[in-house]
Coordinates of C-alpha atoms in Angstrom, one line a residue:
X1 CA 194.6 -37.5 123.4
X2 CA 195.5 -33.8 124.3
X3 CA 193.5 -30.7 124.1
X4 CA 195.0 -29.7 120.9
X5 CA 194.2 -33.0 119.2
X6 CA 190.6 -32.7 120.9
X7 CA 190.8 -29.3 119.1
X8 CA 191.7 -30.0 115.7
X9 CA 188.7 -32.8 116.0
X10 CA 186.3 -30.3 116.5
X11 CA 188.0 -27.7 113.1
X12 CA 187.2 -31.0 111.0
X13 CA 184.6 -29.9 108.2
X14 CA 183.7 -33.7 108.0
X15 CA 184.6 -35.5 110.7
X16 CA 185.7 -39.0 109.3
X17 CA 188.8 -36.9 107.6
X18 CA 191.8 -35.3 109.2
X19 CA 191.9 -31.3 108.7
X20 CA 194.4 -29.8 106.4
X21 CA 196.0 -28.8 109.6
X22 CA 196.2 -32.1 110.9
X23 CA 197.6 -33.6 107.9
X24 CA 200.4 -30.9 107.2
X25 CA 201.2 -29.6 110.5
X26 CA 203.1 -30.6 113.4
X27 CA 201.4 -29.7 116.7
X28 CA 203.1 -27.7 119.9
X29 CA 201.1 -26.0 123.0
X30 CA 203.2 -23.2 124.9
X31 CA 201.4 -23.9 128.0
X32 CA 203.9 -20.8 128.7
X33 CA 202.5 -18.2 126.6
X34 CA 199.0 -20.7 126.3
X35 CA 199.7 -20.3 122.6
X36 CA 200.7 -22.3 119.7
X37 CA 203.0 -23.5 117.4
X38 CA 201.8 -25.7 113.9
X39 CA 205.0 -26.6 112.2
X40 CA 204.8 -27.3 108.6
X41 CA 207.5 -29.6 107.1
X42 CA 209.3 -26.8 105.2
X43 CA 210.3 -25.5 109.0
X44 CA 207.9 -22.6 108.3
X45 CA 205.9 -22.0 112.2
X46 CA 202.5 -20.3 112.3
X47 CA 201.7 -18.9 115.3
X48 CA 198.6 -19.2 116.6
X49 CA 196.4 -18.8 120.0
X50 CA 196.1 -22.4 122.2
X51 CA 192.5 -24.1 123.4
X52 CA 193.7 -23.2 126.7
X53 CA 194.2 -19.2 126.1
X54 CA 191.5 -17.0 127.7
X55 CA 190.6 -15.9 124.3
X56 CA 189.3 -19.2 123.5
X57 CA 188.7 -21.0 127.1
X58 CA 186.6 -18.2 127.7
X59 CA 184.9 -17.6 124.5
X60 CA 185.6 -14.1 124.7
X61 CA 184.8 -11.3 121.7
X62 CA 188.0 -9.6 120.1
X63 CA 187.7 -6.3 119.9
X64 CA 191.2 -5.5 117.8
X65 CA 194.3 -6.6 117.5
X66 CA 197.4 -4.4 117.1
X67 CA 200.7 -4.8 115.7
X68 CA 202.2 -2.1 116.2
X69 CA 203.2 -2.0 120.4
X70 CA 206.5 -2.8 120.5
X71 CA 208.5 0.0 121.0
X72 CA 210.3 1.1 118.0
X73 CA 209.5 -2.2 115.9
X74 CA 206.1 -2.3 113.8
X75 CA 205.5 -5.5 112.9
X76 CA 203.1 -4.6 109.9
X77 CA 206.7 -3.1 108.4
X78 CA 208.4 -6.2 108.2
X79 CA 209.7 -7.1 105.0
X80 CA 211.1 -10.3 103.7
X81 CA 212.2 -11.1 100.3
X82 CA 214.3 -13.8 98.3
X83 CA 214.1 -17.7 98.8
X84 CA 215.9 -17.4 101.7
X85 CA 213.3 -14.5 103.6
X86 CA 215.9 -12.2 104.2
X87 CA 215.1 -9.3 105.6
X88 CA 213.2 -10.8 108.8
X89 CA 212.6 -8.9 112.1
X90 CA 214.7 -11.3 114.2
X91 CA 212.8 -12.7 117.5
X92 CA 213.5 -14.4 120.7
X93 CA 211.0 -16.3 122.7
X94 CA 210.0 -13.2 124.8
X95 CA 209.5 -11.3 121.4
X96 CA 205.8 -9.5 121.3
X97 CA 204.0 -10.1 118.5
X98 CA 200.9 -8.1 118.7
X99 CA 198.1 -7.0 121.6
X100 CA 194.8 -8.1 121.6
X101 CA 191.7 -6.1 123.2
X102 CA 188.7 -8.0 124.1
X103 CA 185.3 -7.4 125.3
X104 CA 186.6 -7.7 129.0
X105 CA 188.3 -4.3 128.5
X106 CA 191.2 -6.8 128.8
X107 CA 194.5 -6.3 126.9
X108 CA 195.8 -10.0 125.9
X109 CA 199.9 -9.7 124.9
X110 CA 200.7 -12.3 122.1
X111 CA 204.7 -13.5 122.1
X112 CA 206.3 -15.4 119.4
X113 CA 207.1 -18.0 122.0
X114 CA 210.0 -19.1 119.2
X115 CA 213.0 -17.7 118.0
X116 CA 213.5 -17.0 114.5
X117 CA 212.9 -14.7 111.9
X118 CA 209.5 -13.1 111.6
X119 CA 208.1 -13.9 108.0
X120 CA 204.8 -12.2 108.2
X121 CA 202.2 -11.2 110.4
X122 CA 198.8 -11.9 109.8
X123 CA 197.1 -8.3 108.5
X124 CA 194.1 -9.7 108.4
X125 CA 193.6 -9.8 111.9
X126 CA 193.9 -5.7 111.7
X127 CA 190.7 -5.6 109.6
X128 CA 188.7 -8.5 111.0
X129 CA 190.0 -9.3 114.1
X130 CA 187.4 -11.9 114.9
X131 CA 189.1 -14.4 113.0
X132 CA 192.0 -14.7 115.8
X133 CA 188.9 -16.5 117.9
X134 CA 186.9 -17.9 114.9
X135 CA 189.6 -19.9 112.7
X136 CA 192.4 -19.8 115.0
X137 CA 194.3 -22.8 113.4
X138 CA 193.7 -21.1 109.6
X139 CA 192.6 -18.2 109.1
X140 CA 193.2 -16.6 112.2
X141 CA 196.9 -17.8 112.5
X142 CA 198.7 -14.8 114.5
X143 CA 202.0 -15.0 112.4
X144 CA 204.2 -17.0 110.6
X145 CA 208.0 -17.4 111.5
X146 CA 211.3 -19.4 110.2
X147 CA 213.1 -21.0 113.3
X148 CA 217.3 -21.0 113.1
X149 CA 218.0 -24.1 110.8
X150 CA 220.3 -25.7 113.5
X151 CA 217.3 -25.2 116.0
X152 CA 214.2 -25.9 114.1
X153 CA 214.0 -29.3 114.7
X154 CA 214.4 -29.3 118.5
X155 CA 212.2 -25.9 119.1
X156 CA 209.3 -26.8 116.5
X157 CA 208.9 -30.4 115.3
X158 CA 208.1 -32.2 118.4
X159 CA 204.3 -33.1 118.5
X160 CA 201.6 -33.0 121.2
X161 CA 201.0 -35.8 123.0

């Protein structure tokens, strides 16, 4: 069993039953990026940080998290619309996705370690930032983003092993 499934074990409010992420969500570690993709079956990704990230291996305390350093693009801005999300900041692999500053006067740079259109970031995250470390597989998702149809299935659906 991988760390991720090791992971989602530990997220379980009762332990005898899978978590709503377990049951809905397709499971990918970056080991990359140490980050995380949960793919739903709509093809919708969340984005989220991996066991193995610093944030988490190290149990560190975030401090903020920031969406706005990339360049010209501000990520809060993005707006999507229709059934189709049009409208969606268009990202690569290499895309940044926000910073996050921890108690280590560290600065942690988030990717979208997919290609696709970015949906929505994760506002929340702005105001409590905490929840990037505390509920990273819910609550604390980084963002949310739909993957090229042709694509989706190769980038996103395969599981963790």
């Amino acid at each position: 069993m991988g760390p991720s499934l090791d992971f989602l074990k530990i997220c379980r409010i009762d332990p005898s039953h899978p978590s709503v992420t377990e049951r809905y969500f397709k499971t990918r570690i970056i080991p990359t990026y140490d980050e995380c993709v949960l793919t739903h079956s709509n093809r919708l990704c969340l984005i989220t940080l991996a066991p193995t990230h610093p944030i988490l291996k190290e149990n560190l305390d975030v401090i903020s998290v920031n969406f706005e350093p990339v360049g010209k693009v501000n990520r809060l801005s993005n707006k999507v619309s229709g059934k189709f999300k049009k409208g969606g900041q268009k990202l690569s692999e290499k895309s940044v996705l926000c910073t996050v500053k921890c108690s280590n006067d560290c600065d942690y740079t988030i990717y979208s370690c997919i290609s696709g259109s970015l949906i929505e970031v994760n506002e929340r995250l702005v105001d409590n930032p905490k929840l990037l470390k505390e509920n990273p597989w819910s609550e604390g998702y980084i963002g949310i983003i739909l993957p090229p149809f042709k694509s989706s299935h190769k980038n996103c659906m395969e599981d963790v092993s």
